[in-house]
Amino acid sequence: MMPKTIQTMARAYQHICAGEDPWRALGNFTNAWYDYAKDNRAALVSEPLGKPEADTEHTRHWGALCAAECLLRQPTLSEYV
């Protein structure tokens, strides 16, 4: 079943910053990457992550991970990794 909203990495990061379990948010993104939106992967990592309301160690940690995932999943880089 296709979800109403496709989980981009930016949306996953927003959910993490709002208190959602990071692994759930990233899992939803991964489902989109490998299943729901596999034909439109570039769109899943093209939006900027945005700045969280609260700049904490938690949001910086997960922001760094999400940013790295976006970079590694860029079509121009994925052929080299």
mmCIF file of N, CA, C and O in Angstrom:
data_model
loop_
_atom_site.group_PDB
_atom_site.id
_atom_site.type_symbol
_atom_site.label_atom_id
_atom_site.label_comp_id
_atom_site.label_asym_id
_atom_site.label_seq_id
_atom_site.Cartn_x
_atom_site.Cartn_y
_atom_site.Cartn_z
ATOM 1 N N MET A 1 0.833 -1.184 0.000
ATOM 2 C CA MET A 1 0.000 0.000 0.000
ATOM 3 C C MET A 1 0.877 1.247 0.000
ATOM 4 O O MET A 1 1.797 1.369 0.793
ATOM 5 N N MET A 2 0.601 2.151 -0.886
ATOM 6 C CA MET A 2 1.366 3.386 -1.041
ATOM 7 C C MET A 2 0.964 4.395 0.036
ATOM 8 O O MET A 2 -0.221 4.652 0.228
ATOM 9 N N PRO A 3 1.955 4.975 0.759
ATOM 10 C CA PRO A 3 1.617 5.985 1.762
ATOM 11 C C PRO A 3 1.123 7.275 1.100
ATOM 12 O O PRO A 3 1.437 7.544 -0.063
ATOM 13 N N LYS A 4 0.378 8.072 1.859
ATOM 14 C CA LYS A 4 -0.127 9.356 1.344
ATOM 15 C C LYS A 4 1.015 10.311 1.031
ATOM 16 O O LYS A 4 0.986 11.031 0.052
ATOM 17 N N THR A 5 2.011 10.331 1.896
ATOM 18 C CA THR A 5 3.140 11.232 1.749
ATOM 19 C C THR A 5 4.420 10.415 1.652
ATOM 20 O O THR A 5 4.670 9.563 2.496
ATOM 21 N N ILE A 6 5.201 10.675 0.623
ATOM 22 C CA ILE A 6 6.472 9.971 0.461
ATOM 23 C C ILE A 6 7.506 10.621 1.382
ATOM 24 O O ILE A 6 7.632 11.839 1.438
ATOM 25 N N GLN A 7 8.238 9.792 2.092
ATOM 26 C CA GLN A 7 9.204 10.268 3.083
ATOM 27 C C GLN A 7 10.516 10.640 2.403
ATOM 28 O O GLN A 7 11.318 9.788 2.070
ATOM 29 N N THR A 8 10.739 11.928 2.179
ATOM 30 C CA THR A 8 12.031 12.406 1.698
ATOM 31 C C THR A 8 12.992 12.449 2.886
ATOM 32 O O THR A 8 12.575 12.339 4.048
ATOM 33 N N MET A 9 14.264 12.636 2.606
ATOM 34 C CA MET A 9 15.227 12.746 3.707
ATOM 35 C C MET A 9 14.960 14.012 4.513
ATOM 36 O O MET A 9 15.070 14.002 5.736
ATOM 37 N N ALA A 10 14.575 15.090 3.848
ATOM 38 C CA ALA A 10 14.263 16.334 4.572
ATOM 39 C C ALA A 10 13.086 16.114 5.516
ATOM 40 O O ALA A 10 13.103 16.568 6.660
ATOM 41 N N ARG A 11 12.078 15.406 5.049
ATOM 42 C CA ARG A 11 10.908 15.129 5.890
ATOM 43 C C ARG A 11 11.294 14.196 7.045
ATOM 44 O O ARG A 11 10.849 14.377 8.170
ATOM 45 N N ALA A 12 12.156 13.222 6.773
ATOM 46 C CA ALA A 12 12.619 12.326 7.839
ATOM 47 C C ALA A 12 13.333 13.134 8.925
ATOM 48 O O ALA A 12 13.101 12.933 10.115
ATOM 49 N N TYR A 13 14.176 14.073 8.505
ATOM 50 C CA TYR A 13 14.891 14.901 9.484
ATOM 51 C C TYR A 13 13.931 15.780 10.278
ATOM 52 O O TYR A 13 14.090 15.938 11.490
ATOM 53 N N GLN A 14 12.925 16.324 9.617
ATOM 54 C CA GLN A 14 11.911 17.109 10.332
ATOM 55 C C GLN A 14 11.223 16.253 11.395
ATOM 56 O O GLN A 14 10.994 16.718 12.517
ATOM 57 N N HIS A 15 10.910 15.028 11.063
ATOM 58 C CA HIS A 15 10.253 14.132 12.015
ATOM 59 C C HIS A 15 11.183 13.799 13.182
ATOM 60 O O HIS A 15 10.735 13.744 14.331
ATOM 61 N N ILE A 16 12.455 13.590 12.885
ATOM 62 C CA ILE A 16 13.427 13.320 13.950
ATOM 63 C C ILE A 16 13.504 14.517 14.893
ATOM 64 O O ILE A 16 13.483 14.355 16.119
ATOM 65 N N CYS A 17 13.582 15.715 14.338
ATOM 66 C CA CYS A 17 13.665 16.933 15.157
ATOM 67 C C CYS A 17 12.397 17.145 15.981
ATOM 68 O O CYS A 17 12.448 17.762 17.045
ATOM 69 N N ALA A 18 11.266 16.624 15.492
ATOM 70 C CA ALA A 18 9.994 16.758 16.217
ATOM 71 C C ALA A 18 9.822 15.677 17.271
ATOM 72 O O ALA A 18 8.810 15.661 17.972
ATOM 73 N N GLY A 19 10.796 14.772 17.392
ATOM 74 C CA GLY A 19 10.749 13.780 18.459
ATOM 75 C C GLY A 19 10.452 12.356 18.026
ATOM 76 O O GLY A 19 10.432 11.449 18.856
ATOM 77 N N GLU A 20 10.239 12.135 16.734
ATOM 78 C CA GLU A 20 10.000 10.761 16.264
ATOM 79 C C GLU A 20 11.277 9.939 16.414
ATOM 80 O O GLU A 20 12.383 10.472 16.305
ATOM 81 N N ASP A 21 11.116 8.669 16.656
ATOM 82 C CA ASP A 21 12.262 7.762 16.734
ATOM 83 C C ASP A 21 13.057 7.876 15.430
ATOM 84 O O ASP A 21 12.497 7.684 14.347
ATOM 85 N N PRO A 22 14.353 8.206 15.501
ATOM 86 C CA PRO A 22 15.142 8.393 14.285
ATOM 87 C C PRO A 22 15.134 7.175 13.361
ATOM 88 O O PRO A 22 15.081 7.312 12.145
ATOM 89 N N TRP A 23 15.190 5.995 13.949
ATOM 90 C CA TRP A 23 15.237 4.796 13.106
ATOM 91 C C TRP A 23 13.912 4.557 12.388
ATOM 92 O O TRP A 23 13.888 4.014 11.283
ATOM 93 N N ARG A 24 12.834 4.979 12.974
ATOM 94 C CA ARG A 24 11.534 4.871 12.294
ATOM 95 C C ARG A 24 11.483 5.853 11.117
ATOM 96 O O ARG A 24 11.077 5.500 10.017
ATOM 97 N N ALA A 25 11.893 7.091 11.369
ATOM 98 C CA ALA A 25 11.882 8.103 10.300
ATOM 99 C C ALA A 25 12.795 7.690 9.151
ATOM 100 O O ALA A 25 12.426 7.793 7.980
ATOM 101 N N LEU A 26 13.991 7.199 9.482
ATOM 102 C CA LEU A 26 14.920 6.761 8.438
ATOM 103 C C LEU A 26 14.440 5.482 7.767
ATOM 104 O O LEU A 26 14.666 5.272 6.571
ATOM 105 N N GLY A 27 13.762 4.639 8.510
ATOM 106 C CA GLY A 27 13.176 3.432 7.926
ATOM 107 C C GLY A 27 12.101 3.777 6.914
ATOM 108 O O GLY A 27 12.012 3.155 5.849
ATOM 109 N N ASN A 28 11.285 4.778 7.221
ATOM 110 C CA ASN A 28 10.263 5.220 6.269
ATOM 111 C C ASN A 28 10.909 5.779 5.000
ATOM 112 O O ASN A 28 10.435 5.547 3.892
ATOM 113 N N PHE A 29 11.997 6.517 5.180
ATOM 114 C CA PHE A 29 12.737 7.014 4.022
ATOM 115 C C PHE A 29 13.280 5.846 3.196
ATOM 116 O O PHE A 29 13.172 5.833 1.962
ATOM 117 N N THR A 30 13.843 4.868 3.864
ATOM 118 C CA THR A 30 14.408 3.707 3.170
ATOM 119 C C THR A 30 13.334 2.949 2.400
ATOM 120 O O THR A 30 13.571 2.480 1.279
ATOM 121 N N ASN A 31 12.138 2.844 2.978
ATOM 122 C CA ASN A 31 11.032 2.202 2.257
ATOM 123 C C ASN A 31 10.721 2.954 0.967
ATOM 124 O O ASN A 31 10.481 2.343 -0.075
ATOM 125 N N ALA A 32 10.734 4.277 1.039
ATOM 126 C CA ALA A 32 10.488 5.073 -0.163
ATOM 127 C C ALA A 32 11.613 4.862 -1.175
ATOM 128 O O ALA A 32 11.364 4.700 -2.371
ATOM 129 N N TRP A 33 12.860 4.860 -0.686
ATOM 130 C CA TRP A 33 14.021 4.730 -1.561
ATOM 131 C C TRP A 33 13.999 3.408 -2.336
ATOM 132 O O TRP A 33 14.264 3.367 -3.530
ATOM 133 N N TYR A 34 13.716 2.320 -1.651
ATOM 134 C CA TYR A 34 13.787 1.003 -2.275
ATOM 135 C C TYR A 34 12.466 0.503 -2.847
ATOM 136 O O TYR A 34 12.447 -0.480 -3.577
ATOM 137 N N ASP A 35 11.345 1.164 -2.523
ATOM 138 C CA ASP A 35 10.071 0.646 -2.982
ATOM 139 C C ASP A 35 9.174 1.732 -3.571
ATOM 140 O O ASP A 35 9.065 1.855 -4.780
ATOM 141 N N TYR A 36 8.555 2.545 -2.718
ATOM 142 C CA TYR A 36 7.506 3.466 -3.155
ATOM 143 C C TYR A 36 7.944 4.461 -4.217
ATOM 144 O O TYR A 36 7.174 4.799 -5.101
ATOM 145 N N ALA A 37 9.158 4.969 -4.104
ATOM 146 C CA ALA A 37 9.592 6.037 -5.011
ATOM 147 C C ALA A 37 10.919 5.716 -5.686
ATOM 148 O O ALA A 37 11.684 6.615 -6.023
ATOM 149 N N LYS A 38 11.179 4.441 -5.897
ATOM 150 C CA LYS A 38 12.478 4.064 -6.466
ATOM 151 C C LYS A 38 12.703 4.632 -7.861
ATOM 152 O O LYS A 38 13.835 4.772 -8.297
ATOM 153 N N ASP A 39 11.639 4.976 -8.559
ATOM 154 C CA ASP A 39 11.773 5.570 -9.884
ATOM 155 C C ASP A 39 12.011 7.075 -9.837
ATOM 156 O O ASP A 39 12.208 7.707 -10.878
ATOM 157 N N ASN A 40 11.987 7.649 -8.647
ATOM 158 C CA ASN A 40 12.169 9.095 -8.488
ATOM 159 C C ASN A 40 13.097 9.372 -7.301
ATOM 160 O O ASN A 40 12.833 10.244 -6.479
ATOM 161 N N ARG A 41 14.174 8.635 -7.220
ATOM 162 C CA ARG A 41 15.076 8.729 -6.064
ATOM 163 C C ARG A 41 15.720 10.104 -5.901
ATOM 164 O O ARG A 41 15.914 10.565 -4.785
ATOM 165 N N ALA A 42 16.057 10.736 -6.994
ATOM 166 C CA ALA A 42 16.718 12.044 -6.886
ATOM 167 C C ALA A 42 15.865 13.031 -6.102
ATOM 168 O O ALA A 42 16.392 13.834 -5.324
ATOM 169 N N ALA A 43 14.553 12.959 -6.263
ATOM 170 C CA ALA A 43 13.657 13.869 -5.542
ATOM 171 C C ALA A 43 13.663 13.598 -4.045
ATOM 172 O O ALA A 43 13.400 14.501 -3.251
ATOM 173 N N LEU A 44 13.982 12.383 -3.643
ATOM 174 C CA LEU A 44 13.982 12.041 -2.216
ATOM 175 C C LEU A 44 15.128 12.704 -1.464
ATOM 176 O O LEU A 44 15.060 12.848 -0.237
ATOM 177 N N VAL A 45 16.177 13.082 -2.164
ATOM 178 C CA VAL A 45 17.343 13.674 -1.493
ATOM 179 C C VAL A 45 17.681 15.066 -2.025
ATOM 180 O O VAL A 45 18.756 15.594 -1.743
ATOM 181 N N SER A 46 16.767 15.675 -2.777
ATOM 182 C CA SER A 46 17.075 16.968 -3.387
ATOM 183 C C SER A 46 16.719 18.167 -2.506
ATOM 184 O O SER A 46 17.289 19.243 -2.674
ATOM 185 N N GLU A 47 15.800 18.004 -1.565
ATOM 186 C CA GLU A 47 15.394 19.125 -0.706
ATOM 187 C C GLU A 47 16.447 19.383 0.376
ATOM 188 O O GLU A 47 17.005 18.435 0.925
ATOM 189 N N PRO A 48 16.702 20.639 0.719
ATOM 190 C CA PRO A 48 17.583 20.921 1.855
ATOM 191 C C PRO A 48 16.946 20.418 3.153
ATOM 192 O O PRO A 48 15.723 20.409 3.278
ATOM 193 N N LEU A 49 17.770 20.001 4.090
ATOM 194 C CA LEU A 49 17.251 19.465 5.353
ATOM 195 C C LEU A 49 16.537 20.519 6.175
ATOM 196 O O LEU A 49 15.606 20.217 6.895
ATOM 197 N N GLY A 50 16.977 21.737 6.108
ATOM 198 C CA GLY A 50 16.380 22.786 6.930
ATOM 199 C C GLY A 50 17.019 22.835 8.300
ATOM 200 O O GLY A 50 17.717 21.916 8.722
ATOM 201 N N LYS A 51 16.779 23.922 8.978
ATOM 202 C CA LYS A 51 17.355 24.129 10.311
ATOM 203 C C LYS A 51 16.297 23.798 11.356
ATOM 204 O O LYS A 51 15.174 24.290 11.277
ATOM 205 N N PRO A 52 16.660 22.984 12.338
ATOM 206 C CA PRO A 52 15.681 22.633 13.377
ATOM 207 C C PRO A 52 15.395 23.812 14.306
ATOM 208 O O PRO A 52 16.211 24.725 14.440
ATOM 209 N N GLU A 53 14.229 23.783 14.929
ATOM 210 C CA GLU A 53 13.893 24.836 15.898
ATOM 211 C C GLU A 53 14.856 24.821 17.072
ATOM 212 O O GLU A 53 15.305 25.865 17.519
ATOM 213 N N ALA A 54 15.168 23.628 17.561
ATOM 214 C CA ALA A 54 16.081 23.482 18.694
ATOM 215 C C ALA A 54 17.420 22.943 18.189
ATOM 216 O O ALA A 54 17.485 21.850 17.634
ATOM 217 N N ASP A 55 18.472 23.728 18.366
ATOM 218 C CA ASP A 55 19.810 23.299 17.969
ATOM 219 C C ASP A 55 20.432 22.561 19.147
ATOM 220 O O ASP A 55 20.988 23.170 20.054
ATOM 221 N N THR A 56 20.291 21.249 19.133
ATOM 222 C CA THR A 56 20.804 20.425 20.232
ATOM 223 C C THR A 56 21.809 19.420 19.694
ATOM 224 O O THR A 56 21.949 19.244 18.472
ATOM 225 N N GLU A 57 22.480 18.738 20.587
ATOM 226 C CA GLU A 57 23.409 17.684 20.168
ATOM 227 C C GLU A 57 22.653 16.616 19.374
ATOM 228 O O GLU A 57 23.161 16.098 18.379
ATOM 229 N N HIS A 58 21.444 16.299 19.812
ATOM 230 C CA HIS A 58 20.617 15.294 19.133
ATOM 231 C C HIS A 58 20.314 15.712 17.689
ATOM 232 O O HIS A 58 20.505 14.914 16.751
ATOM 233 N N THR A 59 19.862 16.951 17.480
ATOM 234 C CA THR A 59 19.512 17.383 16.127
ATOM 235 C C THR A 59 20.758 17.533 15.252
ATOM 236 O O THR A 59 20.706 17.253 14.052
ATOM 237 N N ARG A 60 21.884 17.945 15.838
ATOM 238 C CA ARG A 60 23.125 18.038 15.063
ATOM 239 C C ARG A 60 23.613 16.651 14.646
ATOM 240 O O ARG A 60 24.045 16.446 13.516
ATOM 241 N N HIS A 61 23.548 15.702 15.578
ATOM 242 C CA HIS A 61 23.975 14.317 15.301
ATOM 243 C C HIS A 61 23.182 13.737 14.127
ATOM 244 O O HIS A 61 23.749 13.245 13.155
ATOM 245 N N TRP A 62 21.862 13.809 14.234
ATOM 246 C CA TRP A 62 21.017 13.216 13.199
ATOM 247 C C TRP A 62 21.043 14.050 11.924
ATOM 248 O O TRP A 62 20.911 13.514 10.823
ATOM 249 N N GLY A 63 21.241 15.358 12.047
ATOM 250 C CA GLY A 63 21.381 16.200 10.860
ATOM 251 C C GLY A 63 22.618 15.819 10.059
ATOM 252 O O GLY A 63 22.578 15.766 8.828
ATOM 253 N N ALA A 64 23.714 15.549 10.760
ATOM 254 C CA ALA A 64 24.943 15.128 10.074
ATOM 255 C C ALA A 64 24.737 13.803 9.355
ATOM 256 O O ALA A 64 25.160 13.629 8.207
ATOM 257 N N LEU A 65 24.073 12.870 10.008
ATOM 258 C CA LEU A 65 23.817 11.575 9.383
ATOM 259 C C LEU A 65 22.912 11.735 8.157
ATOM 260 O O LEU A 65 23.187 11.177 7.105
ATOM 261 N N CYS A 66 21.857 12.508 8.286
ATOM 262 C CA CYS A 66 20.934 12.714 7.164
ATOM 263 C C CYS A 66 21.631 13.426 6.005
ATOM 264 O O CYS A 66 21.425 13.055 4.837
ATOM 265 N N ALA A 67 22.456 14.411 6.300
ATOM 266 C CA ALA A 67 23.192 15.121 5.254
ATOM 267 C C ALA A 67 24.153 14.181 4.532
ATOM 268 O O ALA A 67 24.255 14.202 3.298
ATOM 269 N N ALA A 68 24.847 13.345 5.290
ATOM 270 C CA ALA A 68 25.763 12.376 4.680
ATOM 271 C C ALA A 68 25.000 11.399 3.787
ATOM 272 O O ALA A 68 25.439 11.080 2.673
ATOM 273 N N GLU A 69 23.864 10.931 4.249
ATOM 274 C CA GLU A 69 23.042 10.026 3.439
ATOM 275 C C GLU A 69 22.609 10.712 2.142
ATOM 276 O O GLU A 69 22.621 10.088 1.078
ATOM 277 N N CYS A 70 22.233 11.977 2.216
ATOM 278 C CA CYS A 70 21.834 12.707 1.011
ATOM 279 C C CYS A 70 22.989 12.788 0.022
ATOM 280 O O CYS A 70 22.808 12.563 -1.178
ATOM 281 N N LEU A 71 24.166 13.104 0.522
ATOM 282 C CA LEU A 71 25.328 13.209 -0.362
ATOM 283 C C LEU A 71 25.663 11.868 -1.001
ATOM 284 O O LEU A 71 25.935 11.792 -2.204
ATOM 285 N N LEU A 72 25.652 10.815 -0.208
ATOM 286 C CA LEU A 72 26.004 9.500 -0.740
ATOM 287 C C LEU A 72 24.983 8.970 -1.732
ATOM 288 O O LEU A 72 25.305 8.134 -2.567
ATOM 289 N N ARG A 73 23.759 9.427 -1.619
ATOM 290 C CA ARG A 73 22.704 8.927 -2.508
ATOM 291 C C ARG A 73 22.485 9.809 -3.737
ATOM 292 O O ARG A 73 21.604 9.538 -4.535
ATOM 293 N N GLN A 74 23.303 10.847 -3.899
ATOM 294 C CA GLN A 74 23.198 11.680 -5.091
ATOM 295 C C GLN A 74 23.572 10.847 -6.309
ATOM 296 O O GLN A 74 24.554 10.096 -6.272
ATOM 297 N N PRO A 75 22.841 10.963 -7.403
ATOM 298 C CA PRO A 75 23.123 10.155 -8.579
ATOM 299 C C PRO A 75 24.548 10.305 -9.093
ATOM 300 O O PRO A 75 25.148 9.343 -9.548
ATOM 301 N N THR A 76 25.120 11.479 -8.982
ATOM 302 C CA THR A 76 26.478 11.683 -9.496
ATOM 303 C C THR A 76 27.537 11.020 -8.624
ATOM 304 O O THR A 76 28.596 10.671 -9.103
ATOM 305 N N LEU A 77 27.249 10.844 -7.334
ATOM 306 C CA LEU A 77 28.212 10.207 -6.440
ATOM 307 C C LEU A 77 28.005 8.710 -6.329
ATOM 308 O O LEU A 77 28.964 7.970 -6.119
ATOM 309 N N SER A 78 26.779 8.244 -6.464
ATOM 310 C CA SER A 78 26.498 6.830 -6.215
ATOM 311 C C SER A 78 27.242 5.906 -7.159
ATOM 312 O O SER A 78 27.519 4.770 -6.819
ATOM 313 N N GLU A 79 27.628 6.390 -8.337
ATOM 314 C CA GLU A 79 28.365 5.531 -9.248
ATOM 315 C C GLU A 79 29.811 5.311 -8.799
ATOM 316 O O GLU A 79 30.476 4.399 -9.250
ATOM 317 N N TYR A 80 30.285 6.156 -7.871
ATOM 318 C CA TYR A 80 31.656 6.022 -7.379
ATOM 319 C C TYR A 80 31.752 5.299 -6.045
ATOM 320 O O TYR A 80 32.821 4.939 -5.610
ATOM 321 N N VAL A 81 30.640 5.141 -5.361
ATOM 322 C CA VAL A 81 30.641 4.535 -4.025
ATOM 323 C C VAL A 81 30.333 3.070 -4.126
ATOM 324 O O VAL A 81 29.539 2.604 -4.865
#
